[in-house]
CSV table of C-alpha atoms in Angstrom, one decimal:
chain,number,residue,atom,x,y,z
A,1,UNK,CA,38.1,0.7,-1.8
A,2,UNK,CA,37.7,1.3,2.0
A,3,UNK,CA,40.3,0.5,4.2
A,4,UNK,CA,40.4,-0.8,7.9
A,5,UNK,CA,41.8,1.4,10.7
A,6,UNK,CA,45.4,1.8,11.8
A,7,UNK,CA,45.0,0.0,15.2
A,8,UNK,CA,42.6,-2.6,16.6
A,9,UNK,CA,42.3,-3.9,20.2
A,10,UNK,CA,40.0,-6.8,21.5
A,11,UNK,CA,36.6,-5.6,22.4
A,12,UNK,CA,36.6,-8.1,25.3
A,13,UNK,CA,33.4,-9.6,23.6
A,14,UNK,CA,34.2,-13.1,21.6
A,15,UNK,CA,31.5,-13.0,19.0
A,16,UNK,CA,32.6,-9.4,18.2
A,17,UNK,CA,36.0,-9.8,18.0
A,18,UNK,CA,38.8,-7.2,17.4
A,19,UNK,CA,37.0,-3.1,17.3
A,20,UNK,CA,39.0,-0.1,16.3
A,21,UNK,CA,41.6,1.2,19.4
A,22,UNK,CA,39.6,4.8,20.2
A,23,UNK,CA,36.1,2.9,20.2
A,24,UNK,CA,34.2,2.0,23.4
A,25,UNK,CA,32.2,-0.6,24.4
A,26,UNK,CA,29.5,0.2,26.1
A,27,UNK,CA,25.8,-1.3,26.5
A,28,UNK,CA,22.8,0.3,25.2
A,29,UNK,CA,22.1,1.8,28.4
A,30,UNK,CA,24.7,3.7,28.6
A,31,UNK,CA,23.7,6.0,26.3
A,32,UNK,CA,20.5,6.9,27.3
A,33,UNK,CA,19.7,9.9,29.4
A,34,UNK,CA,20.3,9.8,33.1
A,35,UNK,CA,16.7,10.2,34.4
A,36,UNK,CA,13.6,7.6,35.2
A,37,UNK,CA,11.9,6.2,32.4
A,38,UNK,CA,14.7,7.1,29.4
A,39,UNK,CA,14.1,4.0,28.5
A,40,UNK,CA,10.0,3.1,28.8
A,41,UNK,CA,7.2,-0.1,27.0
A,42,UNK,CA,3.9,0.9,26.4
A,43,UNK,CA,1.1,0.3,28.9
A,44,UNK,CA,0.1,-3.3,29.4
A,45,UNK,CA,-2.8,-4.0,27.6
A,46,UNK,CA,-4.8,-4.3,30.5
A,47,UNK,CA,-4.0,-0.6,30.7
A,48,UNK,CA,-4.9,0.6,28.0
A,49,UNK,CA,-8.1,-1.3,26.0
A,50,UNK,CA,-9.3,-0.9,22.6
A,51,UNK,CA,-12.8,0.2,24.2
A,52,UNK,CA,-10.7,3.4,25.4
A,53,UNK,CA,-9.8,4.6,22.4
A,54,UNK,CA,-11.7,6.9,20.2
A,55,UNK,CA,-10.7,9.4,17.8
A,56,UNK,CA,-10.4,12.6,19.4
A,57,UNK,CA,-8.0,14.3,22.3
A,58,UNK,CA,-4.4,12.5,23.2
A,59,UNK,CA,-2.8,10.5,20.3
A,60,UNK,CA,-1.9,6.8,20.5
A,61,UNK,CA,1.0,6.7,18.7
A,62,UNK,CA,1.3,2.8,17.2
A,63,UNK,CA,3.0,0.7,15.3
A,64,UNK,CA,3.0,1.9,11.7
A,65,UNK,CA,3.6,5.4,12.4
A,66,UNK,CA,7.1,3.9,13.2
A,67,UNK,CA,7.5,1.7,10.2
A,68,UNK,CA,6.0,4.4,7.8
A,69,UNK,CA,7.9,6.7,9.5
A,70,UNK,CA,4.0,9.5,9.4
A,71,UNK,CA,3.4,10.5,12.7
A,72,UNK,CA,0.4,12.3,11.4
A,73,UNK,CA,-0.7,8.3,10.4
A,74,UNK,CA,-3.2,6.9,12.7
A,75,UNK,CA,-7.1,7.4,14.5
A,76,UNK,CA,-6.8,6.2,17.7
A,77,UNK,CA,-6.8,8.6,20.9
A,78,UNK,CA,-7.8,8.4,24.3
A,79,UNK,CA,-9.4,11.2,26.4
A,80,UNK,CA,-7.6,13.8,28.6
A,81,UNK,CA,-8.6,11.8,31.6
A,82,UNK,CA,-7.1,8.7,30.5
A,83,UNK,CA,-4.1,10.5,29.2
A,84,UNK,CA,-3.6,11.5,33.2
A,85,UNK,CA,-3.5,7.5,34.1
A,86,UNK,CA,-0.8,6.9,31.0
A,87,UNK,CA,1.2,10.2,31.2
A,88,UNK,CA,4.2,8.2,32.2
A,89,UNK,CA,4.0,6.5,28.8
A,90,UNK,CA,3.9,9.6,26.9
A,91,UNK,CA,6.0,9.8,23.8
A,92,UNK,CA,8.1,13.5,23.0
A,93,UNK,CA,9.7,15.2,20.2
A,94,UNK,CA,13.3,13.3,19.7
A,95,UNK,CA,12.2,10.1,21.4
A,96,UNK,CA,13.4,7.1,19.5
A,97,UNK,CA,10.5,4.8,19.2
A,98,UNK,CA,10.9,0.9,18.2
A,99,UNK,CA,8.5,-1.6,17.4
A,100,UNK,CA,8.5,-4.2,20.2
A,101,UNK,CA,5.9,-7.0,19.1
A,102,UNK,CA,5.3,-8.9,15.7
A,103,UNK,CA,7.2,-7.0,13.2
A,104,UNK,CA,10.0,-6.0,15.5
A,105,UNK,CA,13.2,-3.7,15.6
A,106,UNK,CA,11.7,-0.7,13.4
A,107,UNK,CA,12.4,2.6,14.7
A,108,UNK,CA,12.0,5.9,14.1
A,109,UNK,CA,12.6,9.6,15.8
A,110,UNK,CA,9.7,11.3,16.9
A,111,UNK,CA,9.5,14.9,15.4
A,112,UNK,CA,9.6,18.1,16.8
A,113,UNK,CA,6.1,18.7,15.3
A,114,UNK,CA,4.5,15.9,16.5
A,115,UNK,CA,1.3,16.2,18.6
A,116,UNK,CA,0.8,14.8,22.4
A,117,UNK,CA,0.7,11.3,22.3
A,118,UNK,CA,1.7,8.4,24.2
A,119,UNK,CA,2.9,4.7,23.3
A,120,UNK,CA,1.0,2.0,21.7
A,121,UNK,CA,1.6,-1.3,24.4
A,122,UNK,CA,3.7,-2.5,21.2
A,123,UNK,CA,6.3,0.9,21.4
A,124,UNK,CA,9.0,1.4,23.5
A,125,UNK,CA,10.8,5.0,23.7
A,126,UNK,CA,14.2,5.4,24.2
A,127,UNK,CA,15.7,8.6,25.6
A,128,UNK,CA,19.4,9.0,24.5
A,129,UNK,CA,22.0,11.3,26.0
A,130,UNK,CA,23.0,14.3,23.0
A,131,UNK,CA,26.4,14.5,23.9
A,132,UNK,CA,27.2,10.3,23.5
A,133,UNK,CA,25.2,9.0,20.6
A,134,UNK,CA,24.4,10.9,17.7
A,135,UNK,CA,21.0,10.3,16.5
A,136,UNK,CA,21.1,8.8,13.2
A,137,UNK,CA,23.8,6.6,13.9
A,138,UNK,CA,21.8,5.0,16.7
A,139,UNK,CA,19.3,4.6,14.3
A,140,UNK,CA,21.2,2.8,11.9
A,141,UNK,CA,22.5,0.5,14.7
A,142,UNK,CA,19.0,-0.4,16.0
A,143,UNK,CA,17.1,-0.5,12.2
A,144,UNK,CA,19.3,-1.4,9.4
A,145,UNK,CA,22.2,-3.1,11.0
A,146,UNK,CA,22.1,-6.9,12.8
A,147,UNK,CA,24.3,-5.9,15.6
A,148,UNK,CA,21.5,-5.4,17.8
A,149,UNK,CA,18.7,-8.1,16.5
A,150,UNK,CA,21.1,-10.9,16.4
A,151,UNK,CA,22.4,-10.0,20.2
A,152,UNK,CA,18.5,-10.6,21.1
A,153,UNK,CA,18.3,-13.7,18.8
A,154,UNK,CA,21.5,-15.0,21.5
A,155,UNK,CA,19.5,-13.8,24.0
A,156,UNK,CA,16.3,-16.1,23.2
A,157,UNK,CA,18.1,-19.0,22.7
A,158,UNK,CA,18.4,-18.7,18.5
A,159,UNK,CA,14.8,-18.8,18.5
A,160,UNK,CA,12.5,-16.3,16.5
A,161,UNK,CA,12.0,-13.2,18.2
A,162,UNK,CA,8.2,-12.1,19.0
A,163,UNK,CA,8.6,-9.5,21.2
A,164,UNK,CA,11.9,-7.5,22.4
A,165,UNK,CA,11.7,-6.9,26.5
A,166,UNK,CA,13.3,-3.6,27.7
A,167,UNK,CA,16.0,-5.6,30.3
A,168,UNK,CA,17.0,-7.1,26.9
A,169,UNK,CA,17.3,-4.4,24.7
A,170,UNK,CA,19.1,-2.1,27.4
A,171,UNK,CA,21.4,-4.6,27.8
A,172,UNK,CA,23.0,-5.4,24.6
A,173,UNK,CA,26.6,-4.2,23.4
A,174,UNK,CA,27.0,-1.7,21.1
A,175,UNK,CA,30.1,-0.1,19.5
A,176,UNK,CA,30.4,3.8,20.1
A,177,UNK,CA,32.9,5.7,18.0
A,178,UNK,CA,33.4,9.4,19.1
A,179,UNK,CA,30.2,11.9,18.2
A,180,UNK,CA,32.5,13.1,14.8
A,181,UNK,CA,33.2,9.8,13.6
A,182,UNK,CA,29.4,8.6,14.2
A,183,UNK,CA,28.4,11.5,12.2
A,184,UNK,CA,30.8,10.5,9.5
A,185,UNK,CA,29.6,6.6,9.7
A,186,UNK,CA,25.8,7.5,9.4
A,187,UNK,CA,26.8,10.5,6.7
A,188,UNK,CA,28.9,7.6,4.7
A,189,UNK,CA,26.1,4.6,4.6
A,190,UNK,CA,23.1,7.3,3.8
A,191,UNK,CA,24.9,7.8,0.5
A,192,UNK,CA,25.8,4.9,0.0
A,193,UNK,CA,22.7,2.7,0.9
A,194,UNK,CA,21.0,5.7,-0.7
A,195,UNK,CA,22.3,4.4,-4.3
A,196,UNK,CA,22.2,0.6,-3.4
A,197,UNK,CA,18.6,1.3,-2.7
A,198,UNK,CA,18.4,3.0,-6.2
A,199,UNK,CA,19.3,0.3,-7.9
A,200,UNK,CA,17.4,-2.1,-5.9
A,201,UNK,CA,14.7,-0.2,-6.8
A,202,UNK,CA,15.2,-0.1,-10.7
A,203,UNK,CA,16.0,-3.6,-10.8
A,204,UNK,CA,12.8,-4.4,-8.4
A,205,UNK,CA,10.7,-2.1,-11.6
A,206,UNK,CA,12.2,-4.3,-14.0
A,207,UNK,CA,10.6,-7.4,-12.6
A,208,UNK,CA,7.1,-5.6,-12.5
A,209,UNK,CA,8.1,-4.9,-16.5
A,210,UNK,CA,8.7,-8.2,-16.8
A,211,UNK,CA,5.6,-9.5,-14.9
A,212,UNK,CA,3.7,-7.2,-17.1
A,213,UNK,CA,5.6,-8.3,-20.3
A,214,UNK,CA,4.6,-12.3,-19.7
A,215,UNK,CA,0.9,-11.5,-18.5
A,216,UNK,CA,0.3,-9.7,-21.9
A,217,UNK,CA,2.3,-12.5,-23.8
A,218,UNK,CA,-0.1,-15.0,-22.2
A,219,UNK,CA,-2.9,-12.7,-22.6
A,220,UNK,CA,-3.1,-13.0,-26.2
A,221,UNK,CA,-1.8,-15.9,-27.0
A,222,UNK,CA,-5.0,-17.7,-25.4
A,223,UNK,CA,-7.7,-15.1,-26.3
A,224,UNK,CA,-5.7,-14.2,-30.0
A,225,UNK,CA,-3.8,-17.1,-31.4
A,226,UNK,CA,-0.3,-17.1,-32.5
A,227,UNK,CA,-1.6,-15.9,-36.1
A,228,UNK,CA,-2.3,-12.1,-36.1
A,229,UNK,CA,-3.7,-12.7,-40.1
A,230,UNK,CA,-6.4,-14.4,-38.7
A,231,UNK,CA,-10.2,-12.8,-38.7
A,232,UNK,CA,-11.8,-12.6,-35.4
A,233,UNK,CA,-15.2,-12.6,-34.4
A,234,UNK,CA,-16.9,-11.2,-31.1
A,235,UNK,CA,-16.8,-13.4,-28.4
A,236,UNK,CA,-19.9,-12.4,-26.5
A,237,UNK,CA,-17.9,-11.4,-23.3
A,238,UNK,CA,-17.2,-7.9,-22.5
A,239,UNK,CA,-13.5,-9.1,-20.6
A,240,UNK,CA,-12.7,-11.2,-23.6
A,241,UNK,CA,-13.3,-9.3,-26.6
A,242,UNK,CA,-12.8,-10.7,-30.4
A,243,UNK,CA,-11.6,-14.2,-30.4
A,244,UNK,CA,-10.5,-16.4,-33.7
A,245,UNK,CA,-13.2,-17.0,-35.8
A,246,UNK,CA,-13.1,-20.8,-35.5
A,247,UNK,CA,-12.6,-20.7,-31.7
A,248,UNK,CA,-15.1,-21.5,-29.3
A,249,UNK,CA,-15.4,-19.8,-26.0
A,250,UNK,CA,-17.2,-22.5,-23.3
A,251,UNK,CA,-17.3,-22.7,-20.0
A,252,UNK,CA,-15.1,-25.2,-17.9
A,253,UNK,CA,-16.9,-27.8,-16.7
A,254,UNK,CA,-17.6,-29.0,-20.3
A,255,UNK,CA,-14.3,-29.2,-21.1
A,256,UNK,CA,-12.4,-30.6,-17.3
A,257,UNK,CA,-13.7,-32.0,-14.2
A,258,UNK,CA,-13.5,-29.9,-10.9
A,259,UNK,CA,-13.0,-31.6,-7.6
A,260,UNK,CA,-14.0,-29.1,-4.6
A,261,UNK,CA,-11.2,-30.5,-1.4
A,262,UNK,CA,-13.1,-31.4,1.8
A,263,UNK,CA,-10.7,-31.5,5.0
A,264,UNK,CA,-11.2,-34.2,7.8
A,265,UNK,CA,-10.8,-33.5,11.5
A,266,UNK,CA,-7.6,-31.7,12.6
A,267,UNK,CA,-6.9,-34.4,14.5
A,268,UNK,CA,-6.0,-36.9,11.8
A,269,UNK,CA,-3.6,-34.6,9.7
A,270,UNK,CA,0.1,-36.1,10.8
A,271,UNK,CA,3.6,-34.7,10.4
A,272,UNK,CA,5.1,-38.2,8.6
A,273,UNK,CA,5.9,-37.3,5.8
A,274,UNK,CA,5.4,-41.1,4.5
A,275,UNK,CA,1.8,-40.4,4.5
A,276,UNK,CA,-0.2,-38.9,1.8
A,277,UNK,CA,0.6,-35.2,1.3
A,278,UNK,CA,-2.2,-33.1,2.3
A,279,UNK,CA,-2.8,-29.6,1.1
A,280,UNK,CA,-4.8,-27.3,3.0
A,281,UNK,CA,-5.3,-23.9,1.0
A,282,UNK,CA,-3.3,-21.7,-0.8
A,283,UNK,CA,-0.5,-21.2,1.8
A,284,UNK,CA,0.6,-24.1,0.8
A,285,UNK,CA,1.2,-23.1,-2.7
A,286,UNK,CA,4.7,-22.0,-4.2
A,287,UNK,CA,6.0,-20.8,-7.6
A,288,UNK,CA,4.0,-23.5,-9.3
A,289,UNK,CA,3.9,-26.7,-7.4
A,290,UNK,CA,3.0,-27.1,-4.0
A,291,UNK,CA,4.5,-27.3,-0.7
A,292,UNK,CA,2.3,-29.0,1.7
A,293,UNK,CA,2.9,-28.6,5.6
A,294,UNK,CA,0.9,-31.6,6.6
A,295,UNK,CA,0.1,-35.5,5.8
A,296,UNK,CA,-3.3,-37.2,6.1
A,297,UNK,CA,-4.0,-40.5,5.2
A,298,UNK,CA,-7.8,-40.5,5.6
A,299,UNK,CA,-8.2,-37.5,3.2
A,300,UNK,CA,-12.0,-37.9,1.3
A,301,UNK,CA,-10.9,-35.9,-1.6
A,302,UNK,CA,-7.9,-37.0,-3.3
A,303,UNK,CA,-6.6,-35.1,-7.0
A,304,UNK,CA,-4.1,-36.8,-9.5
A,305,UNK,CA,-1.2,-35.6,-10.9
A,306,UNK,CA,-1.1,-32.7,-13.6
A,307,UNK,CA,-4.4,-31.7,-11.8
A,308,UNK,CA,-4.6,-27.4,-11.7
A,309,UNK,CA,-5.4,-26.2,-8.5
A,310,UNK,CA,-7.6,-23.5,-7.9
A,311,UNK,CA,-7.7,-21.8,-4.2
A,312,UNK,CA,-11.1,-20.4,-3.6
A,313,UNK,CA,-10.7,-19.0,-0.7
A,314,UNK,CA,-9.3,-15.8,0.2
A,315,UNK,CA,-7.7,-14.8,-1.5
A,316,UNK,CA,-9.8,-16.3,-4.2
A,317,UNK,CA,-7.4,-17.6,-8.0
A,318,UNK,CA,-3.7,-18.7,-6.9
A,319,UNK,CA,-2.9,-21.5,-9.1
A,320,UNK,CA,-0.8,-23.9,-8.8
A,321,UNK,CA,-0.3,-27.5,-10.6
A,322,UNK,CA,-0.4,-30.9,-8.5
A,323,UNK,CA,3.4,-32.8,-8.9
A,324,UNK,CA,1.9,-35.8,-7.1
A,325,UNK,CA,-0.6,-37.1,-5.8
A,326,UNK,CA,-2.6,-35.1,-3.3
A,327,UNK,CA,-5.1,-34.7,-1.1
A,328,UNK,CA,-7.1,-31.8,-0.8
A,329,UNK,CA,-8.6,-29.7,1.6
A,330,UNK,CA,-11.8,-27.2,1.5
A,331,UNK,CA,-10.1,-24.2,0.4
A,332,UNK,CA,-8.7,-26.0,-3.0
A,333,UNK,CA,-10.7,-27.0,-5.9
A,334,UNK,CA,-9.0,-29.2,-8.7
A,335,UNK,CA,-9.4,-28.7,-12.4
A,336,UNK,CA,-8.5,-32.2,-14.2
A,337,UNK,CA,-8.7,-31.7,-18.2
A,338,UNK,CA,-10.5,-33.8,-20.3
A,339,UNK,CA,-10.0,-34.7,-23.8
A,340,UNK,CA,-10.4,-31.9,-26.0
A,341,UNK,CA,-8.7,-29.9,-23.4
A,342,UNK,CA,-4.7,-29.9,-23.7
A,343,UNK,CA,-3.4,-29.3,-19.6
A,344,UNK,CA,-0.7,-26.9,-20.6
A,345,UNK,CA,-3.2,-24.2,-22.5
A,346,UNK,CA,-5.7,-24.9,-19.7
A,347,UNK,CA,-2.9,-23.5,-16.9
A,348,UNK,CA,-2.4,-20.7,-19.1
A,349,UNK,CA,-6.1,-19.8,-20.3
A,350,UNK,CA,-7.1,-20.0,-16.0
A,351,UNK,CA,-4.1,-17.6,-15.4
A,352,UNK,CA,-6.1,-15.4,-17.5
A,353,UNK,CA,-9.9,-16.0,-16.6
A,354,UNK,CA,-8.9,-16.4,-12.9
A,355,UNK,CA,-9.4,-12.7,-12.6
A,356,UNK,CA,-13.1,-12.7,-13.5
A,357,UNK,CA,-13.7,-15.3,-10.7
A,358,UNK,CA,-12.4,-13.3,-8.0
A,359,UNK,CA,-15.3,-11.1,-9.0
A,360,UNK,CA,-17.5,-13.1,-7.7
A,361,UNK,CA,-16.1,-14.3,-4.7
A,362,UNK,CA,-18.4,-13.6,-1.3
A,363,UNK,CA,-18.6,-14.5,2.2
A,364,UNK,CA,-19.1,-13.1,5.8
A,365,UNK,CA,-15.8,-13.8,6.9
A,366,UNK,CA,-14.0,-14.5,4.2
A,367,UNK,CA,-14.2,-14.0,0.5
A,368,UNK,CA,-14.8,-17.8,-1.4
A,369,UNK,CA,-16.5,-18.9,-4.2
A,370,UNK,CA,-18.1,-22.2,-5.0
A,371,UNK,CA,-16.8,-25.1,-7.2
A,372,UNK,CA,-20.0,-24.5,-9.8
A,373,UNK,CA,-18.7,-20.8,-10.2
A,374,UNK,CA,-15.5,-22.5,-11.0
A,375,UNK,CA,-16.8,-25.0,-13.3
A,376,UNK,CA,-18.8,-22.1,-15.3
A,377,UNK,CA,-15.6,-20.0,-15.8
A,378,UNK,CA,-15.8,-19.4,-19.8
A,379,UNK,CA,-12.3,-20.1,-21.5
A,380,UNK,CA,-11.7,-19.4,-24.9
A,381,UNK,CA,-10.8,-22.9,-26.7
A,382,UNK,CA,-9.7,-23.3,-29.7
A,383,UNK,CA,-9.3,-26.9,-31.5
A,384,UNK,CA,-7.0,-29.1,-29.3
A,385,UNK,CA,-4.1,-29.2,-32.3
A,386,UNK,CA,-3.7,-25.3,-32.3
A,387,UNK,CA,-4.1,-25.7,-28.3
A,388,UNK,CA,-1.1,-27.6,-28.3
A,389,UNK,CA,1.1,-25.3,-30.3
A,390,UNK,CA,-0.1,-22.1,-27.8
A,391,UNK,CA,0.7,-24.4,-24.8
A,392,UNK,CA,4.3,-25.2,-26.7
A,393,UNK,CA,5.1,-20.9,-27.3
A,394,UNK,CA,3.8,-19.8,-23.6
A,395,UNK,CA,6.1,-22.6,-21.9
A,396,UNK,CA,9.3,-22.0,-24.6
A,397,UNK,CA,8.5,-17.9,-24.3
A,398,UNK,CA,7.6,-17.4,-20.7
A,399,UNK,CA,10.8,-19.6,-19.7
A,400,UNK,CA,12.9,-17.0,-21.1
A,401,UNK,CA,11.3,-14.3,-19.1
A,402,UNK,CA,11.4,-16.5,-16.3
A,403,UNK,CA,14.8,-17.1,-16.3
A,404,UNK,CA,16.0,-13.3,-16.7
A,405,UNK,CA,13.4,-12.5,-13.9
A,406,UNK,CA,14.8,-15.2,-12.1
A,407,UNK,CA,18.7,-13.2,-13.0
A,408,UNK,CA,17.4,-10.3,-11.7
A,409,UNK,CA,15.9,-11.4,-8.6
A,410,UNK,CA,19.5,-12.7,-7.5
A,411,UNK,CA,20.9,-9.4,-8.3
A,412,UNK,CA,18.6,-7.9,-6.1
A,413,UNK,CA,19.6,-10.2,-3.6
A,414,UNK,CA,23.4,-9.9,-3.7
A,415,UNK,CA,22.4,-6.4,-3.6
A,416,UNK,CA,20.9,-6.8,-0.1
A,417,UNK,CA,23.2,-8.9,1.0
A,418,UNK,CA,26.1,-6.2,0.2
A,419,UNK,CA,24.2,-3.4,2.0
A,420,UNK,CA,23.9,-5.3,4.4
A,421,UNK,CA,27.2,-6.1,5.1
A,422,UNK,CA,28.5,-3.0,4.2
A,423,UNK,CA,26.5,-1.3,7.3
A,424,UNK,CA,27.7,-4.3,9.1
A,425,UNK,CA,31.2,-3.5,8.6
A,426,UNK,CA,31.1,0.2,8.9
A,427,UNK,CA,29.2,-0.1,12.4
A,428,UNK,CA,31.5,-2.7,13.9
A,429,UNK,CA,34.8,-1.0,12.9
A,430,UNK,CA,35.9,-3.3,9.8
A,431,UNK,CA,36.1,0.1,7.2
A,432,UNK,CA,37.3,3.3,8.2
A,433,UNK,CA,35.1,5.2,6.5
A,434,UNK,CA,36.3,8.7,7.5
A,435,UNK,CA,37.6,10.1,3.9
A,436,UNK,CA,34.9,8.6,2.5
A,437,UNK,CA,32.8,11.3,3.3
């Protein structure tokens, strides 16, 4: 159990509250080295332009070289000539570098062994001082703690962050324990977080077991049956295999109706929510029902409920199953069962054949494929009575996985949650964590 220190005294800072008595305060700034440029962005963009950039001489060192952590990642260099213009943004050996646009607040060091390079415009180096901030605890601050991102988040109003400015970041507070203790801090969460991480990870391979576990329940329960003493016959299709020998195997359309979505002008989608709900793609899908964004009242192509919805566009097969009334846009297409069809086996059977029609999705700028390549989807059906009682095992079955994936996925998140405040309080001075290591 770790303990808090002896003594605490106000850090002069409301939201941070009371730090341990031998801590500083100090902002980030105060850290870094005492020279021009220990703290530098990357070149504008106007600076430096994609047309620039080839794959030979000077390294451009860019954003996921920082969030893989592989400096040897990456093909874009600029020539010796323009390396002259950018020197001042060059990156060296030790530099912390952080990602400063879209996926922001990764860092990394930059290793002894790296080659020449300079910063990406979405980098920014930092140059820290040896003898005040020990390295990996800096790192921790900046990366895996919230002491630093939610100071910026103040900083912006609560708003989301897009990019983080340099008068910004070398301005915010952080807590500085002497170089020993840092050591012992950074030494202490490695471990720890080490073995959180561990089991995050197992529990995160369970869930892929799982996964794997309900697709080959579902599997062959539409293309086998529920009665393994049952002869089986070749199905004609190479993906499919044997099938019962009273089944059928047809395609789609002769079995449901498809309805291909058609979107009206942007300018008549709404935000009432009062107004017909309006799906536009697959971003709009959830788990299993969707989760529409927008309202249109004028929509041309309306779907009923219980209709299976099919994106085809990229990426071509999410499904999802209408709760309501909808209406849908051009990247959706509707399956509506008919008789002989039972819904619940035709969600399952299309979680299965869905695969073979992202085969033959095409397109110049984006993969899609057409409602009649829907509509000719074959599906293994057998007579609507045994339908019923494989639509009646999948839901009763694949609820029980469901429901332990769904156990695991909150341990895995009360297991972030507790790194995270774990690093939290060992950063800010809650634990003493010095005979813990």
């Amino acid at each position: 159990m770790n303990k808090a220190y002896p003594k605490y005294k106000s850090s002069g800072v409301e939201w941070l509250g009371d730090v341990p008595e031998h801590w500083e305060v100090k902002r980030l700034k105060d850290l870094l080295k005492v020279k021009k440029g220990a703290i530098k962005t990357g070149p504008f963009g106007s600076q430096l332009l994609s047309s620039e950039m080839y794959d030979e001489d000077v390294k451009v060192y860019n954003q996921k070289s920082v969030i893989t952590k592989d400096f040897e990642y990456g093909e874009n260099y600029i020539s010796f000539e323009k390396f002259k213009e950018l020197k001042e943004f060059q990156a060296f050996p030790g530099d912390f570098l952080i990602t400063t646009r879209g996926t922001i607040g990764r860092c990394a060091i930059l290793p002894e062994n790296a080659e020449q390079g300079i910063l990406h415009p979405c980098l920014m180096r930092l140059q820290t001082s040896e003898d005040k901030v020990y390295d990996r605890f800096l790192e921790i601050l900046i990366e895996e703690s919230t002491l630093i991102l939610e100071q910026l988040r103040i900083k912006s109003n609560g708003t989301t962050i897009e990019v983080i400015y340099q008068d910004s970041l070398k301005n915010v507070t952080v807590l500085l324990p002497p170089l020993p203790e840092q050591q012992a801090i950074a030494a202490f969460l490695d471990r720890e977080t080490g073995r959180i991480d561990a089991l995050i990870a197992k529990k995160e391979r369970l869930l892929e077991l799982l996964a794997e576990q309900r697709r080959a329940l579902i599997s062959r329960a539409v293309t086998k049956g529920l009665d393994a003493s049952v002869k089986l016959k070749p199905s004609g299709v190479e993906w499919l295999g044997d099938v019962p020998e009273h089944w059928e195997v047809k395609r789609l359309k002769y079995s449901a109706s498809t309805i291909m979505g058609q979107s009206p002008n942007s300018d008549e989608y709404s935000d009432d929510a009062d107004l017909l709900p309006f799906l536009q793609g697959n971003a709009d899908f959830t788990d299993r029902y969707p989760s529409p964004h927008v309202y249109c009242e004028t929509a041309n192509k309306k779907v009923p409920t219980g209709s299976l919805l099919i994106s085809v566009r990229a990426p071509v097969g999410a499904l999802n199953e209408a709760d309501q009334e909808y209406g849908i846009g051009r990247g959706l297409c509707a399956v509506i069962s008919r008789d002989g069809l039972d819904k619940r086996f035709s969600w399952f059977s299309i979680q299965i054949t869905r695969t073979e029609l992202s085969t033959l999705a095409t397109g110049s700028t984006y993969d899609a494929v057409s409602a009649d390549e829907v509509g000719n989807m074959l599906i293994p059906l057998p007579p609507l009575p045994e339908q019923q009682a494989i639509a009646a095992f999948l839901d009763r079955e694949t609820a029980k996985i469901d429901a332990l994936s769904a156990k695991v996925v909150s341990v895995i998140e009360r297991l972030k949650e507790y790194r995270t405040a774990l690093i939290s309080s060992a950063v800010t001075g809650k634990i003493d964590v010095r005979e813990a290591v």
